[in-house]
Tab-separated table of C-alpha atoms in Angstrom:
chain	number	residue	atom	x	y	z
O	1	GLY	CA	95.090	89.651	93.823
O	2	LEU	CA	97.830	92.123	94.650
O	3	VAL	CA	98.071	95.154	92.407
O	4	HIS	CA	101.435	95.852	90.806
O	5	GLU	CA	102.118	99.424	91.880
O	6	ARG	CA	103.224	100.621	88.466
O	7	SER	CA	99.829	99.659	87.041
O	8	LEU	CA	98.322	102.400	89.188
O	9	ASP	CA	100.497	105.118	87.667
O	10	MET	CA	97.867	106.002	85.031
O	11	ALA	CA	96.585	108.865	87.156
O	12	GLN	CA	98.157	110.129	90.323
O	13	TRP	CA	96.090	109.407	93.399
O	14	ARG	CA	96.455	109.957	97.108
O	15	LEU	CA	94.883	108.642	100.274
O	16	HIS	CA	93.490	110.811	103.038
O	17	ARG	CA	91.167	110.680	106.028
O	18	VAL	CA	88.332	113.193	106.132
O	19	GLU	CA	85.318	114.161	108.203
O	20	TRP	CA	82.103	112.932	106.574
O	21	ASN	CA	78.674	112.885	108.258
O	22	ASP	CA	80.300	113.325	111.685
O	23	ALA	CA	82.542	110.306	111.131
O	24	ALA	CA	86.134	109.739	110.011
O	25	ARG	CA	86.387	108.098	106.589
O	26	PHE	CA	89.329	107.133	104.407
O	27	ARG	CA	89.059	108.425	100.852
O	28	VAL	CA	91.086	108.154	97.654
O	29	TRP	CA	91.460	111.356	95.620
O	30	ARG	CA	92.371	111.277	91.938
O	31	GLY	CA	92.228	114.258	89.620
O	32	GLY	CA	89.152	115.892	91.164
O	33	GLN	CA	87.343	112.566	91.560
O	34	ALA	CA	87.008	110.898	94.950
O	35	ALA	CA	86.006	107.495	96.291
O	36	PHE	CA	85.348	106.553	99.898
O	37	LEU	CA	86.812	103.347	101.226
O	38	PRO	CA	84.242	101.098	102.972
O	39	ALA	CA	83.031	102.386	106.343
O	40	THR	CA	84.463	99.214	107.884
O	41	CYS	CA	87.924	100.488	106.912
O	42	VAL	CA	88.577	102.432	110.115
O	43	ARG	CA	92.327	101.879	110.538
O	44	LEU	CA	95.142	103.095	108.322
O	45	HIS	CA	96.349	99.478	108.420
O	46	ASP	CA	93.094	98.362	106.743
O	47	ALA	CA	93.164	101.167	104.172
O	48	VAL	CA	96.665	100.497	102.870
O	49	GLN	CA	96.040	96.748	102.830
O	50	LEU	CA	92.848	97.225	100.799
O	51	LEU	CA	94.555	99.470	98.253
O	52	ARG	CA	97.179	96.816	97.562
O	53	THR	CA	94.493	94.546	96.055
O	54	SER	CA	92.740	94.731	92.695
O	55	GLU	CA	89.457	93.798	94.433
O	56	GLY	CA	89.775	96.849	96.658
O	57	TRP	CA	90.154	99.143	93.665
O	58	GLU	CA	87.354	97.530	91.677
O	59	ALA	CA	84.926	98.095	94.555
O	60	LEU	CA	85.544	101.852	94.707
O	61	VAL	CA	82.706	104.104	93.577
O	62	TRP	CA	83.928	107.387	92.104
O	63	SER	CA	82.161	110.742	92.167
O	64	GLU	CA	82.979	114.424	91.935
O	65	GLY	CA	85.390	115.163	94.766
O	66	GLU	CA	83.924	117.311	97.520
O	67	ARG	CA	86.335	119.386	99.615
O	68	LEU	CA	86.066	118.080	103.169
O	69	ARG	CA	87.982	118.727	106.376
O	70	HIS	CA	91.153	116.651	106.513
O	71	LEU	CA	91.784	114.666	109.670
O	72	ALA	CA	95.019	113.065	110.809
O	73	PRO	CA	95.759	110.224	108.363
O	74	LEU	CA	95.985	107.642	111.128
O	75	GLU	CA	93.477	106.844	113.823
O	76	GLU	CA	94.250	107.104	117.520
O	77	GLY	CA	95.938	104.179	119.186
O	78	ALA	CA	96.449	101.462	116.570
O	79	SER	CA	99.623	102.414	114.714
O	80	VAL	CA	103.128	102.862	116.081
O	81	VAL	CA	104.673	106.302	115.487
O	82	PHE	CA	108.440	105.783	115.162
O	83	CYS	CA	110.863	108.689	114.951
O	84	VAL	CA	114.516	109.038	113.996
O	85	GLY	CA	116.594	111.466	116.054
O	86	LYS	CA	119.416	113.560	114.652
O	87	ASN	CA	119.202	112.184	111.113
O	88	TYR	CA	120.473	115.344	109.371
O	89	ARG	CA	124.070	116.434	109.941
O	90	SER	CA	122.974	120.059	109.920
O	91	HIS	CA	120.708	119.376	112.931
O	92	VAL	CA	123.107	117.210	114.946
O	93	GLY	CA	125.031	120.085	116.494
O	94	GLU	CA	122.245	122.559	117.121
O	95	VAL	CA	120.400	120.798	119.970
O	96	ASP	CA	122.153	119.492	123.047
O	97	SER	CA	119.945	116.922	124.753
O	98	ALA	CA	122.254	116.717	127.802
O	99	GLN	CA	123.163	113.107	127.177
O	100	SER	CA	126.579	111.470	127.272
O	101	LEU	CA	125.959	108.846	124.604
O	102	LYS	CA	127.839	109.282	121.346
O	103	GLY	CA	125.502	110.644	118.712
O	104	ILE	CA	123.168	112.234	121.230
O	105	THR	CA	125.768	114.650	122.561
O	106	LYS	CA	126.284	117.862	120.671
O	107	GLY	CA	128.194	117.753	117.437
O	108	GLU	CA	128.635	114.045	116.804
O	109	ALA	CA	126.717	112.142	114.141
O	110	PRO	CA	125.274	108.846	115.407
O	111	GLU	CA	126.812	105.538	114.282
O	112	ASP	CA	123.408	103.813	114.350
O	113	PRO	CA	119.941	105.338	113.911
O	114	ILE	CA	118.550	106.939	117.073
O	115	ILE	CA	115.041	105.479	117.265
O	116	PHE	CA	112.289	106.636	119.611
O	117	THR	CA	108.504	106.739	119.557
O	118	LYS	CA	105.756	109.280	119.982
O	119	SER	CA	102.345	108.296	121.280
O	120	SER	CA	99.881	107.843	118.409
O	121	ARG	CA	97.383	109.609	120.671
O	122	CYS	CA	99.224	112.899	120.097
O	123	VAL	CA	98.636	112.819	116.320
O	124	ILE	CA	96.310	115.619	115.139
O	125	GLY	CA	95.093	116.862	111.775
O	126	PRO	CA	96.975	119.030	109.277
O	127	GLU	CA	95.124	122.209	110.280
O	128	ASP	CA	94.270	121.457	113.926
O	129	ALA	CA	95.491	123.704	116.742
O	130	ILE	CA	98.553	122.666	118.750
O	131	PRO	CA	97.613	123.106	122.422
O	132	TYR	CA	100.341	124.834	124.447
O	133	PRO	CA	100.917	122.738	127.615
O	134	HIS	CA	101.746	125.613	129.986
O	135	SER	CA	102.072	123.315	133.003
O	136	ALA	CA	104.701	121.182	131.277
O	137	THR	CA	107.013	123.396	129.211
O	138	GLU	CA	108.378	126.847	128.548
O	139	GLN	CA	110.296	125.674	125.469
O	140	LEU	CA	107.824	124.560	122.796
O	141	ASP	CA	109.586	123.768	119.527
O	142	TYR	CA	108.855	122.531	115.988
O	143	GLU	CA	110.507	119.953	113.705
O	144	GLY	CA	109.384	119.601	110.091
O	145	GLU	CA	109.674	115.982	108.969
O	146	LEU	CA	109.030	113.631	106.066
O	147	VAL	CA	106.942	110.641	107.187
O	148	VAL	CA	107.174	107.129	105.751
O	149	VAL	CA	103.926	105.115	105.868
O	150	ILE	CA	104.380	101.342	106.049
O	151	GLY	CA	102.258	99.373	103.574
O	152	LYS	CA	103.361	95.790	104.116
O	153	GLU	CA	104.180	93.867	107.276
O	154	GLY	CA	107.816	92.953	107.777
O	155	LYS	CA	110.354	91.752	110.329
O	156	ASP	CA	114.143	91.666	109.946
O	157	ILE	CA	113.707	93.619	106.709
O	158	GLN	CA	116.668	93.447	104.334
O	159	LEU	CA	118.028	96.687	102.875
O	160	GLU	CA	117.378	95.636	99.276
O	161	ARG	CA	113.720	94.768	100.050
O	162	ALA	CA	112.939	97.746	102.286
O	163	TRP	CA	111.054	99.799	99.678
O	164	ASP	CA	108.643	96.862	99.170
O	165	HIS	CA	107.314	97.635	102.656
O	166	VAL	CA	106.657	101.343	102.024
O	167	PHE	CA	103.207	102.548	100.970
O	168	GLY	CA	103.917	106.247	100.689
O	169	PHE	CA	104.754	109.537	102.365
O	170	THR	CA	103.125	112.316	104.322
O	171	VAL	CA	104.169	115.385	106.363
O	172	ALA	CA	104.467	115.843	110.136
O	173	ASN	CA	105.600	118.281	112.789
O	174	ASP	CA	107.512	116.515	115.580
O	175	VAL	CA	106.465	119.102	118.175
O	176	THR	CA	108.826	118.987	121.161
O	177	ALA	CA	108.979	120.398	124.694
O	178	ARG	CA	112.756	120.905	124.829
O	179	ASP	CA	112.991	121.372	128.600
O	180	ALA	CA	110.968	118.194	129.217
O	181	GLN	CA	113.040	116.368	126.604
O	182	ARG	CA	116.221	117.239	128.513
O	183	ARG	CA	114.774	116.767	131.984
O	184	HIS	CA	113.557	113.210	131.393
O	185	GLN	CA	116.534	112.197	129.177
O	186	GLN	CA	114.357	109.681	127.350
O	187	TRP	CA	112.491	111.713	124.741
O	188	HIS	CA	109.004	110.177	124.800
O	189	VAL	CA	107.500	112.532	127.396
O	190	GLY	CA	108.839	115.707	125.777
O	191	LYS	CA	107.517	114.647	122.377
O	192	SER	CA	104.175	112.964	123.180
O	193	MET	CA	102.081	115.627	124.869
O	194	ASP	CA	98.566	116.201	123.547
O	195	GLY	CA	98.586	117.540	119.985
O	196	PHE	CA	102.358	117.139	119.555
O	197	CYS	CA	102.185	115.444	116.133
O	198	PRO	CA	100.285	117.355	113.423
O	199	MET	CA	100.220	115.126	110.330
O	200	GLY	CA	98.766	115.044	106.818
O	201	PRO	CA	97.042	116.140	104.742
O	202	ASP	CA	97.446	113.264	102.263
O	203	ILE	CA	99.440	110.067	102.023
O	204	VAL	CA	101.101	110.157	98.594
O	205	PRO	CA	101.996	106.718	97.169
O	206	LYS	CA	105.742	106.255	96.820
O	207	GLN	CA	105.706	105.656	93.057
O	208	PHE	CA	104.637	109.253	92.378
O	209	VAL	CA	107.368	111.018	94.304
O	210	MET	CA	110.536	108.917	94.373
O	211	SER	CA	112.939	107.910	91.635
O	212	ASP	CA	113.306	104.360	90.344
O	213	HIS	CA	116.583	104.225	92.274
O	214	GLY	CA	114.928	105.051	95.588
O	215	VAL	CA	116.288	108.595	95.725
O	216	LEU	CA	114.182	110.998	97.783
O	217	ASP	CA	114.686	114.511	96.480
O	218	PHE	CA	112.225	116.460	98.642
O	219	ASP	CA	112.759	119.971	99.970
O	220	ILE	CA	111.481	120.210	103.545
O	221	VAL	CA	110.547	123.801	104.422
O	222	THR	CA	109.285	125.093	107.774
O	223	LYS	CA	107.987	128.603	108.333
O	224	VAL	CA	106.839	130.227	111.578
O	225	ASN	CA	104.509	133.181	111.072
O	226	GLY	CA	105.719	133.266	107.464
O	227	GLU	CA	109.420	133.445	108.411
O	228	LEU	CA	111.649	130.744	106.926
O	229	ARG	CA	113.147	128.605	109.710
O	230	GLN	CA	114.055	125.253	108.121
O	231	ARG	CA	115.051	124.337	104.599
O	232	GLY	CA	116.589	120.924	104.025
O	233	ASN	CA	116.374	118.070	101.569
O	234	ALA	CA	115.619	114.413	102.226
O	235	LYS	CA	118.784	113.523	100.294
O	236	GLU	CA	120.726	114.884	103.282
O	237	MET	CA	119.552	112.162	105.684
O	238	ILE	CA	122.408	110.411	107.494
O	239	PHE	CA	120.439	107.136	107.448
O	240	ALA	CA	118.305	106.558	104.354
O	241	VAL	CA	114.850	104.990	104.582
O	242	PRO	CA	116.025	101.388	103.909
O	243	GLU	CA	118.599	101.651	106.709
O	244	ILE	CA	115.982	103.040	109.083
O	245	LEU	CA	113.465	100.273	108.336
O	246	ALA	CA	116.141	97.588	108.617
O	247	ALA	CA	117.131	98.942	112.038
O	248	ILE	CA	113.598	99.252	113.423
O	249	SER	CA	112.506	95.825	112.160
O	250	LYS	CA	115.373	93.850	113.729
O	251	GLY	CA	113.407	91.451	115.921
O	252	PHE	CA	110.312	93.671	115.639
O	253	THR	CA	107.369	93.307	113.265
O	254	LEU	CA	106.497	96.498	111.429
O	255	GLN	CA	102.835	96.507	110.433
O	256	ALA	CA	100.934	98.213	107.634
O	257	GLY	CA	99.789	101.574	108.934
O	258	ASP	CA	102.816	102.160	111.155
O	259	VAL	CA	104.563	105.450	110.400
O	260	VAL	CA	108.159	106.624	110.653
O	261	LEU	CA	109.141	110.275	111.062
O	262	THR	CA	112.546	110.391	109.400
O	263	GLY	CA	114.247	113.308	111.153
O	264	THR	CA	114.451	117.076	110.818
O	265	PRO	CA	116.955	119.429	109.174
O	266	ALA	CA	118.615	122.400	110.879
O	267	GLY	CA	116.652	125.456	111.930
O	268	VAL	CA	114.667	124.428	115.015
O	269	GLY	CA	113.906	127.124	117.563
O	270	ALA	CA	116.271	125.638	120.152
O	271	GLY	CA	119.181	126.014	117.755
O	272	MET	CA	118.694	129.725	117.118
O	273	LYS	CA	120.808	132.338	118.895
O	274	PRO	CA	119.120	133.295	121.102
O	275	PRO	CA	116.666	130.348	121.107
O	276	CYS	CA	113.281	131.217	119.628
O	277	PHE	CA	110.539	128.963	120.973
O	278	LEU	CA	106.894	128.866	119.944
O	279	LYS	CA	104.276	130.897	121.767
O	280	PRO	CA	100.462	130.934	121.639
O	281	GLY	CA	99.238	132.443	118.380
O	282	ASP	CA	102.252	131.348	116.334
O	283	VAL	CA	101.484	129.581	113.057
O	284	VAL	CA	103.794	126.762	111.927
O	285	GLU	CA	103.665	125.729	108.271
O	286	ILE	CA	105.616	122.739	106.962
O	287	THR	CA	105.775	122.005	103.232
O	288	ILE	CA	107.421	119.069	101.464
O	289	ASP	CA	107.691	119.149	97.666
O	290	GLY	CA	105.186	116.862	95.971
O	291	VAL	CA	103.892	115.496	99.274
O	292	GLY	CA	101.904	118.259	100.930
O	293	SER	CA	101.693	121.032	103.486
O	294	ILE	CA	100.392	121.280	107.048
O	295	LYS	CA	99.624	124.538	108.857
O	296	ASN	CA	98.891	124.603	112.574
O	297	GLN	CA	98.421	127.437	115.042
O	298	VAL	CA	99.639	127.182	118.615
O	299	ALA	CA	96.677	127.692	120.932
């Protein structure tokens, strides 16, 4: 049967994907103890579905948790990586994407969520190197973002039921080639180059980090080579998570294992005066309170 989420609050746990015997395996971590999900559980979709059932939990075998290399929490190709553009007022005016649509032009907050996608093939692990695509950009930039992980399939999701479809949260860097983003107008190319979505290290179930009223009070902090660049709070989102999920799921079926990057606060390199883009050797560290931290070097 389905597990009532509050019954799992006895000890905080988190889900991650690690390297084990040259293979990628999903694993639950709880207070120093760890349990691998079955080897047949190769997709994030399967992992979150399994952990919603009492049978899935009863089958777990616990042992002393060994520190292993964290991989990206979702496998290549199966999930959809949605993103929300300009979802923090502080960020709206700092990047001009050379568009004429209201909400995409400089300085105007959007009236509806700006939704785009990144290729799931550009997702890399929380400590993997970000390859600098010299042939494609001279303006490599970072965006620290809170990620929502979908836990339950849904279409035409109603605002008041939206949280029922959320499994938990993780951290991502929406790496962007600003010149390519402007040149192609549509953002997919400038945001989907190889290695452009570091993500992880853990997926933290929603019940451990959000209030009973659905308030997300997370500080999102980005540092480059130790220098503070971004500091925002998820409370500052223009469109809250329920509004985002309602918008994406209109006529579209969200599936367990899909992820949504919810936008970035002010402080990206393109918004600095003068602009300060990433270069090989730079280290980008993104930390979100209670959720985790990723640290990636540009190679």
